[in-house]
Amino acid sequence: MRLKRALLGLLGVVLLGVAGFFYFTRHPALPAIQPASAASFDRAQVAKGAELALIGNCNSCHTSQDGPAYAGGRPLETPFGTIYATNITPDPDTGIGAWSEAAFRRALREGVRRDGAHLYPAFPYDHFTKVSDDDARGLYAFFMTREPIRAETPANTLPFPWSERPLIAGWKLVFFRPGELKPDPTLSAELNRGAYLVEGLAHCGACHTPRNRLGAERNERYLGGGDIEGWHAPALNANSPAPVAWTRDQLFTYLRNGFVAPHGVAAGPMQAVANNLGLVAEQDVKAIATYIGAMLAPATANRQKNTESLGSAAQVQAPPQTESASASTDGAILYAGACALCHEPTGQHFSAHGIPLRASKVIAMPDARNLAHVVLDGIDPPNASPAAMMPGFAAAFTDGQLTQLLAYLRRTFSDQPPWSQLEDKVREARQSTRGP
Amino acid sequence: MLNINGRAHAVTAEATTPLLYVLRDELGLNGAKYGCGLGQCGACTILLDNRPVLSCITPIAVTQGREITTLEGLGNPDNPGPVQKAFIAEQAAQCGFCIPGMIMRAEGLLRRNPSPSEKEIRSHMSANLCRCGTHMRILAAVRRAAKSARSARSGPPLTQDARR
């Protein structure tokens, strides 16, 4: 009897708690405004916002393929279903034209829509919450002065219960820590600036940090490597798989130009980031490079060894000719016939910018998909490095041939163990290939 | 053994040899051109299982048991194929060096997509370079070839089988 009463009491407390939780996590709708004229915004603020929007990589998600900039509609495939990026041009009906600066700032920093509904954390407000008032104002000025585009955002295709936005309140309670990033007085101004950009607007962790089953970044593995659009986003901390140590200057050049020797090219979803960072103030890219360089930590002994051996010509001059001559390995034949021409110093790599594959990031990665994507689709050169292109081999290689080639590259040009389920990874990459 | 334009050819080259070298040096099929030799210009384009491939960076090892189509397989000066006819009609060649590759890339598109949009044509053809700058005529030739194929819809090479 007493137990029953205790249970009933407990149930009541829980119900009250749930009711209270939803009550207190409700957000009011903010009033719609008449869109202000573009001329009413301070031009310096707009210019500042333009750079910030590039650092935030806003165009990558909020622009559909071949669609007008920032008009949304791009599908983001998540493990929970497809979420469509919204129209953030100042169209009053389908965009954010009716949003006040307060509504914009609340969306950015708290993940709440103007009408009070919660936004899915596919919009990385867990990072944007760290953006300062001043920067939020610049971004608002930039977006409100874009050309308004009338473009309805397609409805998300999320199954129940993920379709229920009030549940996001619970997600936020557990995983979301709002608040600006305060500078650390023990660090240099540049490191603080880098931390502010990387952890905030640039939201590097959104791709480079692994996520848990509920889609939240696992902070204990910050920048420990994640997944994005069928690609692996490599670890940017001490677990970096990079076979060659990165210097700060190399990171800077890579982020700004999309290519740096000997590491190679920014491919896949990273290329848009480099294209954007090529257009912003140099000192901000330097700050990001400095911060990421610090996160990468001192190079491991093995990476240091590779770096030194790549520096000395003798080591680089050792193409795996003996294996290919014996013709016992099909992967070696494919390498010799298709890759060596540009990737061996004896070939024409000087004009083709082929990197020595010992230095290749993608061959050393824990996941074979990136290398499969690069071989199948090739590499479109980043804006600032037009020579860094590679033709795709999707029509030339069958899945079986590609699997053999990838296994050969892994075994020959990295110290890493063979990839598991290589055939599956090849098939997976093939499905999303653009074709010839 | 290479299967080229429906005929089997025995070759002596090593498995790593680029297909282009075998076509030109061993078999005298000179339609495919050596441009950059690095897979960047498209002058060496041929079809492998009906898809355009850069033969200068494709070792013959990967072509075993697969169907190779070269420019010579589309027609000859007396009896040019539909895409070749369209390139002649539009006078798409200036120096002409890129044109065999352009024709093969266009052929690869039309076999899989007989009614490409302007955007599809441009994006598909962008892999091949022309240094003379006859791009507008090349594009016109591809549009003409698509149109004539739509109105004809018969005979090689646009058979149902080839279009898969």
XYZ file of C-alpha atoms in Angstrom:
600
model
C 0.000 0.000 0.000
C 2.722 2.331 0.999
C 4.704 1.276 -2.075
C 1.754 2.008 -4.345
C 1.355 5.447 -2.842
C 5.057 6.119 -3.244
C 4.944 5.042 -6.904
C 1.925 7.236 -7.553
C 3.737 10.143 -5.949
C 6.777 9.492 -8.068
C 4.663 9.345 -11.219
C 3.090 12.653 -10.275
C 6.463 14.260 -9.796
C 7.651 12.924 -13.158
C 4.507 14.164 -14.928
C 4.865 17.556 -13.296
C 8.503 17.613 -14.310
C 7.723 16.760 -17.926
C 4.930 19.356 -18.067
C 7.175 21.920 -16.454
C 10.016 21.053 -18.758
C 8.002 21.590 -21.906
C 6.463 24.758 -20.411
C 9.798 26.280 -19.535
C 11.504 25.216 -22.745
C 8.783 26.778 -24.884
C 9.863 29.840 -26.723
C 7.553 32.655 -27.756
C 7.089 33.544 -31.396
C 8.901 36.790 -32.121
C 6.927 39.390 -34.078
C 7.317 39.543 -37.834
C 8.959 42.717 -39.072
C 8.643 44.647 -42.292
C 11.919 43.853 -44.064
C 14.250 46.829 -43.747
C 15.616 48.250 -46.969
C 19.077 47.040 -47.910
C 20.313 50.635 -47.856
C 19.511 50.941 -44.155
C 22.312 48.536 -43.214
C 25.789 49.809 -42.464
C 28.026 48.824 -45.358
C 30.933 47.963 -43.100
C 28.673 45.564 -41.194
C 27.523 43.957 -44.442
C 31.122 43.514 -45.619
C 32.081 42.004 -42.292
C 29.064 39.697 -42.414
C 30.034 38.573 -45.914
C 33.383 37.304 -44.634
C 31.810 35.728 -41.576
C 29.285 33.897 -43.774
C 32.203 32.464 -45.757
C 33.968 31.353 -42.579
C 30.681 29.793 -41.448
C 30.451 27.933 -44.780
C 26.761 28.963 -44.822
C 26.550 28.683 -48.628
C 27.500 24.996 -48.614
C 24.321 23.853 -46.888
C 21.935 26.714 -47.661
C 22.384 26.573 -51.441
C 20.998 23.716 -53.509
C 22.924 22.320 -56.438
C 22.956 24.990 -59.155
C 20.354 26.963 -57.171
C 20.585 30.637 -56.187
C 22.880 31.381 -53.259
C 21.345 30.978 -49.784
C 17.883 30.080 -51.118
C 18.069 26.698 -49.383
C 16.550 23.402 -50.493
C 19.671 21.312 -50.230
C 18.941 17.894 -48.699
C 21.089 16.861 -45.754
C 21.049 13.112 -45.316
C 21.191 12.348 -41.598
C 20.886 8.981 -39.844
C 17.401 10.118 -38.775
C 16.081 11.135 -42.181
C 16.457 13.958 -44.665
C 16.499 17.546 -43.464
C 16.318 20.345 -46.017
C 18.419 23.458 -45.488
C 16.215 26.516 -45.335
C 16.009 29.635 -47.436
C 17.999 32.342 -45.631
C 17.510 35.090 -48.202
C 15.332 37.987 -46.982
C 12.177 36.816 -48.780
C 9.439 37.580 -46.216
C 7.321 34.479 -46.967
C 9.793 31.681 -47.711
C 13.024 33.141 -46.284
C 13.973 35.200 -43.243
C 12.758 38.599 -44.465
C 10.312 38.905 -41.566
C 12.947 38.070 -38.946
C 14.175 40.772 -36.612
C 17.815 40.821 -35.588
C 16.724 39.384 -32.230
C 14.986 36.473 -33.986
C 18.060 35.851 -36.165
C 20.363 35.943 -33.138
C 18.084 33.580 -31.196
C 18.086 31.083 -34.099
C 21.850 31.259 -34.404
C 22.627 30.940 -30.734
C 19.707 28.981 -29.277
C 18.409 26.998 -32.231
C 14.892 28.451 -32.110
C 12.895 29.515 -35.163
C 11.148 32.902 -35.299
C 7.812 31.179 -34.632
C 9.251 29.620 -31.460
C 9.746 26.074 -32.767
C 13.025 24.299 -32.067
C 15.502 23.896 -34.926
C 17.134 20.549 -35.582
C 20.793 20.488 -34.589
C 21.668 19.771 -38.235
C 21.893 23.548 -38.051
C 25.028 23.702 -35.907
C 23.804 26.074 -33.203
C 25.827 24.032 -30.735
C 28.736 25.881 -32.388
C 27.015 29.097 -33.415
C 26.024 29.743 -29.805
C 29.623 30.873 -29.370
C 29.279 33.664 -31.933
C 29.521 37.175 -30.434
C 26.700 39.754 -30.582
C 28.780 41.853 -32.888
C 29.430 39.038 -35.363
C 25.766 38.006 -35.250
C 24.879 41.590 -36.191
C 27.279 41.461 -39.155
C 25.810 38.168 -40.369
C 22.284 39.572 -40.044
C 23.248 42.659 -42.040
C 24.780 40.456 -44.737
C 21.845 38.090 -45.130
C 19.218 40.852 -44.995
C 20.945 42.620 -47.888
C 20.980 39.580 -50.201
C 18.558 39.407 -53.075
C 15.288 38.005 -51.723
C 14.537 34.705 -53.466
C 11.106 33.137 -53.267
C 11.850 29.451 -52.709
C 9.773 27.207 -50.477
C 11.927 24.782 -48.487
C 10.814 21.166 -49.081
C 9.344 19.419 -46.026
C 11.785 17.255 -44.045
C 11.300 13.516 -44.355
C 11.917 12.439 -40.775
C 9.965 9.484 -39.398
C 8.210 9.640 -35.996
C 9.427 10.401 -33.366
C 12.163 12.491 -34.989
C 9.468 14.479 -36.766
C 8.369 15.987 -33.409
C 10.190 19.256 -32.851
C 9.233 19.631 -29.136
C 11.450 16.620 -28.445
C 14.432 18.736 -29.472
C 13.975 20.502 -26.120
C 15.003 17.254 -24.444
C 17.990 16.912 -26.770
C 19.061 20.430 -25.904
C 18.680 19.788 -22.175
C 21.099 16.867 -22.394
C 23.522 17.938 -25.117
C 23.328 21.671 -25.713
C 25.428 24.134 -23.708
C 24.545 27.647 -24.827
C 26.850 30.583 -24.341
C 29.590 32.627 -25.907
C 33.161 31.401 -25.865
C 35.187 33.500 -23.463
C 38.830 34.050 -24.364
C 41.428 32.182 -22.335
C 43.810 34.816 -20.937
C 46.663 32.305 -20.770
C 46.645 31.823 -24.562
C 47.860 34.137 -27.306
C 45.413 36.446 -29.060
C 45.830 34.390 -32.237
C 45.044 31.102 -30.500
C 41.999 32.679 -28.898
C 40.843 33.976 -32.249
C 41.408 30.523 -33.759
C 39.462 28.843 -30.962
C 36.613 31.331 -31.351
C 36.364 30.654 -35.100
C 36.969 26.879 -35.077
C 34.655 26.099 -32.169
C 32.119 28.720 -33.179
C 31.226 29.935 -36.627
C 33.532 27.657 -38.659
C 31.994 24.670 -36.792
C 34.831 22.329 -37.799
C 33.677 19.804 -35.208
C 30.318 19.403 -36.934
C 32.066 17.114 -39.421
C 35.365 16.295 -37.707
C 33.963 15.194 -34.322
C 32.210 11.817 -34.080
C 28.519 11.923 -33.101
C 26.582 9.729 -30.700
C 23.381 7.840 -31.508
C 21.294 10.934 -30.961
C 23.403 12.969 -33.334
C 25.241 14.995 -30.690
C 28.964 15.556 -30.948
C 30.941 13.440 -28.515
C 32.902 16.068 -26.652
C 35.245 13.534 -25.112
C 36.428 12.836 -28.672
C 36.498 16.446 -29.846
C 37.826 16.666 -33.432
C 38.457 12.922 -33.254
C 37.164 12.210 -36.787
C 33.592 12.023 -38.071
C 31.449 11.379 -41.126
C 29.912 13.688 -43.680
C 28.060 12.969 -46.923
C 29.645 9.587 -47.510
C 33.137 10.866 -46.681
C 35.270 10.401 -43.581
C 36.263 13.687 -41.950
C 39.648 12.824 -40.469
C 40.654 13.435 -36.875
C 42.229 16.843 -36.287
C 43.558 16.024 -32.849
C 46.379 13.770 -31.673
C 44.614 10.863 -33.414
C 45.117 12.434 -36.837
C 45.801 9.701 -39.394
C 47.958 12.063 -41.490
C 51.044 10.128 -42.521
C 53.099 13.330 -42.629
C 53.186 15.959 -39.882
C 51.422 19.227 -40.722
C 53.133 22.528 -40.160
C 51.129 25.631 -39.415
C 52.144 27.143 -42.746
C 50.994 24.038 -44.601
C 47.646 24.140 -42.801
C 47.275 27.790 -43.741
C 48.044 27.155 -47.423
C 45.789 24.100 -47.486
C 42.850 25.945 -45.961
C 43.351 28.971 -48.171
C 44.279 27.377 -51.533
C 42.771 23.923 -51.165
C 46.093 22.320 -52.003
C 49.505 22.048 -50.382
C 52.441 19.732 -51.023
C 53.023 17.103 -49.836
C 49.594 16.617 -48.223
C 47.550 17.107 -51.370
C 44.180 18.544 -52.152
C 41.049 19.418 -50.195
C 38.553 17.037 -51.776
C 34.932 16.159 -51.155
C 32.974 18.351 -48.742
C 36.212 20.029 -47.587
C 36.748 21.716 -50.942
C 33.885 24.157 -50.455
C 35.423 25.124 -47.107
C 38.783 25.881 -48.736
C 37.109 27.790 -51.570
C 35.378 29.966 -48.969
C 38.476 30.459 -46.818
C 40.355 31.612 -49.905
C 38.197 34.748 -49.854
C 38.421 35.897 -46.235
C 40.965 37.917 -44.281
C 44.320 36.190 -44.172
C 44.763 36.600 -40.424
C 41.555 34.686 -39.717
C 42.762 31.699 -41.775
C 46.120 31.962 -39.976
C 44.307 31.897 -36.631
C 42.342 28.800 -37.664
C 45.550 27.114 -38.882
C 47.318 27.967 -35.624
C 44.506 26.568 -33.504
C 44.120 23.363 -35.554
C 47.916 23.023 -35.542
C 47.835 23.141 -31.756
C 45.008 20.577 -31.661
C 46.987 18.223 -33.906
C 49.522 18.166 -31.100
C 53.172 17.223 -31.533
C 53.539 14.804 -34.423
C 53.794 11.168 -33.442
C 57.187 9.557 -33.926
C 55.985 7.641 -36.971
C 54.597 10.729 -38.664
C 57.834 12.563 -37.967
C 59.776 9.724 -39.550
C 57.643 9.872 -42.696
C 58.054 13.615 -42.858
C 61.806 13.292 -42.781
C 61.927 10.462 -45.297
C 59.727 12.397 -47.712
C 62.120 15.276 -47.388
C 65.054 13.196 -48.539
C 65.023 12.411 -52.227
C 66.489 8.931 -51.838
C 63.411 7.616 -50.048
C 60.975 9.182 -52.455
C 62.701 7.556 -55.426
C 61.604 4.061 -54.510
C 58.664 3.151 -56.720
C 57.315 -0.347 -56.159
C 58.605 -1.518 -59.520
C 59.629 -4.998 -58.494
C 56.106 -5.954 -57.512
C 54.528 -4.579 -60.675
C 57.125 -6.247 -62.889
C 56.290 -9.656 -61.502
C 52.685 -8.988 -62.564
C 51.509 -11.160 -59.711
C 49.330 -8.447 -58.263
C 46.559 -6.912 -60.299
C 46.472 -3.866 -58.040
C 50.133 -3.208 -58.825
C 49.416 -3.358 -62.569
C 46.608 -0.855 -62.215
C 48.838 1.429 -60.163
C 51.670 1.227 -62.680
C 49.380 1.824 -65.659
C 46.981 4.421 -64.289
C 48.519 6.198 -61.285
C 52.315 6.119 -61.540
C 52.421 8.514 -64.460
C 51.387 11.425 -62.244
C 52.250 10.118 -58.767
C 55.799 8.853 -59.271
C 58.766 11.237 -59.513
C 59.867 9.338 -62.621
C 56.584 10.198 -64.310
C 55.207 13.590 -65.191
C 54.083 14.494 -61.706
C 55.760 17.884 -61.976
C 53.089 19.066 -64.373
C 50.229 17.086 -62.876
C 50.925 17.961 -59.204
C 50.567 14.308 -58.233
C 51.671 13.929 -54.633
C 53.895 11.028 -53.545
C 51.305 8.558 -52.267
C 53.340 7.887 -49.108
C 52.123 11.336 -48.058
C 48.498 10.717 -49.067
C 45.982 11.523 -46.352
C 43.263 9.333 -47.803
C 45.370 6.161 -48.107
C 46.182 6.359 -44.392
C 42.615 7.037 -43.245
C 40.740 4.475 -41.153
C 38.004 4.413 -43.797
C 38.470 3.552 -47.493
C 35.565 5.658 -48.774
C 37.558 8.852 -49.343
C 40.146 7.127 -51.500
C 37.368 5.343 -53.390
C 35.633 8.674 -54.026
C 38.868 10.288 -55.213
C 39.710 7.464 -57.634
C 36.148 7.155 -58.967
C 35.297 10.830 -59.354
C 38.751 12.351 -59.586
C 39.318 15.775 -58.111
C 37.885 19.007 -59.403
C 40.536 21.590 -58.646
C 39.875 24.024 -55.808
C 39.340 27.624 -56.948
C 42.764 28.806 -55.845
C 44.724 25.771 -57.144
C 43.548 25.190 -60.711
C 46.363 22.745 -61.474
C 45.397 20.367 -58.675
C 43.038 18.229 -60.725
C 42.786 14.505 -61.141
C 40.696 12.644 -63.706
C 38.124 10.158 -62.405
C 38.278 6.436 -63.149
C 34.634 5.523 -62.586
C 34.170 4.280 -66.151
C 37.610 2.707 -66.413
C 37.615 0.477 -63.321
C 35.118 -2.169 -62.350
C 34.334 -2.516 -58.638
C 36.584 -5.560 -58.492
C 39.488 -3.723 -60.105
C 39.036 -0.728 -57.826
C 39.010 -2.974 -54.764
C 42.298 -4.537 -55.845
C 43.853 -1.151 -56.519
C 42.786 0.269 -53.146
C 44.088 -2.763 -51.278
C 47.393 -2.427 -53.122
C 47.707 1.307 -52.363
C 46.960 0.720 -48.684
C 49.485 -2.082 -48.397
C 52.193 -0.273 -50.382
C 51.871 3.356 -49.311
C 50.776 3.232 -45.666
C 51.783 1.535 -42.445
C 48.133 0.946 -41.599
C 46.397 -2.444 -41.418
C 44.303 -3.526 -44.434
C 40.842 -1.985 -44.649
C 37.990 -4.194 -43.572
C 34.908 -4.609 -45.784
C 36.696 -2.930 -48.644
C 34.256 -4.282 -51.273
C 31.321 -2.755 -49.383
C 33.030 0.612 -49.090
C 33.815 0.591 -52.808
C 30.198 -0.232 -53.635
C 28.981 2.485 -51.285
C 31.228 5.092 -52.904
C 30.226 3.908 -56.387
C 26.551 4.479 -55.627
C 27.089 8.166 -55.016
C 29.475 8.652 -57.917
C 28.659 11.219 -60.568
C 29.527 8.925 -63.448
C 31.527 9.878 -66.546
C 43.126 -10.135 -76.226
C 41.318 -6.844 -76.747
C 37.767 -6.527 -78.042
C 37.817 -3.393 -80.208
C 34.907 -2.251 -82.372
C 33.458 -5.745 -82.281
C 36.683 -7.487 -83.326
C 39.143 -9.421 -81.162
C 42.768 -8.321 -81.394
C 45.739 -10.220 -79.985
C 48.303 -7.803 -78.548
C 51.811 -8.281 -77.218
C 52.066 -5.194 -74.983
C 52.507 -5.519 -71.227
C 49.417 -5.389 -69.033
C 50.409 -1.986 -67.643
C 50.587 -0.329 -71.091
C 48.075 2.450 -71.621
C 45.389 1.451 -74.100
C 46.157 4.532 -76.227
C 49.682 3.316 -76.969
C 48.403 -0.091 -78.029
C 45.689 1.398 -80.238
C 48.054 3.719 -82.041
C 51.412 1.943 -82.042
C 50.422 -1.688 -82.249
C 47.079 -1.687 -84.030
C 47.316 1.436 -86.192
C 44.017 2.775 -84.894
C 45.011 6.439 -84.902
C 41.619 7.985 -84.202
C 42.387 8.484 -80.508
C 44.998 11.229 -80.121
C 47.902 11.696 -77.719
C 47.358 15.145 -76.197
C 48.698 15.578 -72.686
C 49.284 11.956 -71.779
C 48.054 12.729 -68.244
C 44.317 12.309 -68.539
C 43.695 16.032 -68.461
C 42.728 17.022 -72.015
C 40.448 14.279 -73.359
C 41.988 13.934 -76.858
C 42.462 10.200 -76.215
C 38.830 9.532 -75.226
C 37.411 6.150 -76.279
C 34.423 4.151 -75.025
C 34.827 1.251 -72.620
C 31.539 -0.621 -72.225
C 29.848 2.415 -73.799
C 31.280 4.894 -71.285
C 33.907 7.505 -72.151
C 37.341 6.671 -70.778
C 40.718 8.412 -71.097
C 42.771 5.792 -72.927
C 46.155 7.405 -72.130
C 45.783 6.522 -68.439
C 43.857 3.275 -68.815
C 46.133 0.222 -68.679
C 45.022 -2.539 -71.034
C 44.743 -4.844 -68.015
C 41.405 -3.262 -67.083
C 39.911 -3.791 -70.547
C 40.016 -7.602 -70.465
C 36.637 -9.002 -71.472
C 35.198 -5.519 -71.967
C 34.005 -3.765 -75.082
C 36.245 -1.022 -76.521
C 34.859 1.428 -79.081
C 37.145 3.850 -80.905
C 36.459 6.567 -83.450
C 36.999 4.007 -86.203
C 34.060 2.055 -84.816
C 31.599 4.868 -85.463
C 32.067 5.135 -89.214
C 34.587 6.013 -91.922
C 35.107 8.958 -94.310
C 32.754 7.419 -96.866
C 30.140 6.472 -94.351
C 30.431 8.603 -91.183
C 28.305 7.777 -88.169
C 25.564 10.141 -86.944
C 27.750 11.980 -84.435
C 30.575 12.293 -86.960
C 28.067 13.636 -89.502
C 26.853 16.220 -87.023
C 30.430 17.401 -86.320
C 31.043 17.719 -90.082
C 27.759 19.545 -90.658
C 28.550 22.075 -87.910
C 32.172 22.429 -89.110
C 33.188 21.867 -85.494
C 36.881 21.293 -86.226
C 39.495 24.002 -86.493
C 42.874 22.309 -86.056
C 40.917 19.115 -85.414
C 43.178 17.522 -82.836
C 40.609 17.422 -80.030
C 37.709 16.435 -82.268
C 38.053 12.611 -82.145
C 37.944 12.797 -78.352
C 35.028 15.227 -78.478
C 33.100 12.905 -80.801
C 33.733 9.904 -78.559
C 32.674 11.782 -75.431
C 29.505 12.978 -77.166
C 28.852 9.432 -78.388
C 29.163 8.181 -74.809
C 26.607 10.725 -73.648
C 24.088 10.006 -76.410
C 24.285 6.244 -75.958
C 23.143 6.600 -72.378
C 21.001 9.702 -72.697
C 19.582 10.318 -76.187
C 17.865 13.553 -75.113
C 20.366 15.459 -72.969
C 19.543 18.942 -71.712
C 21.860 21.843 -72.522
C 23.182 21.658 -68.970
C 23.835 17.926 -69.267
C 25.673 18.401 -72.565
C 27.887 21.149 -71.177
C 28.696 19.357 -67.958
C 29.395 16.073 -69.782
C 31.615 17.659 -72.445
C 33.568 19.759 -69.925
C 36.094 16.947 -69.434
C 37.505 17.569 -72.947
C 39.563 20.613 -73.878
C 39.775 22.473 -77.210
C 42.593 24.971 -77.571
C 41.290 26.542 -80.784
C 38.103 27.582 -79.051
C 35.482 25.963 -81.274
C 33.386 25.081 -78.224
C 30.229 26.719 -79.531
C 30.399 24.656 -82.732
C 31.185 21.507 -80.800
C 28.150 22.106 -78.598
C 26.036 22.754 -81.678
C 27.280 19.465 -83.158
C 26.301 17.541 -80.028
C 22.837 19.144 -80.066
C 22.487 18.311 -83.776
C 23.568 14.701 -83.203
C 21.031 14.325 -80.393
C 18.310 15.804 -82.557
C 19.049 13.623 -85.574
C 19.210 10.545 -83.361
C 15.820 11.430 -81.918
C 14.295 11.774 -85.363
C 15.967 8.693 -86.759
C 15.989 6.321 -83.799
C 17.185 3.477 -85.927
C 20.367 1.761 -86.926
C 23.710 1.749 -85.174
C 25.046 2.906 -82.873
C 21.928 3.957 -80.967
C 20.541 0.488 -80.550
C 18.516 -0.356 -77.487
C 21.315 -2.621 -76.344
C 23.990 0.029 -76.536
C 21.984 2.596 -74.632
C 21.688 0.670 -71.345
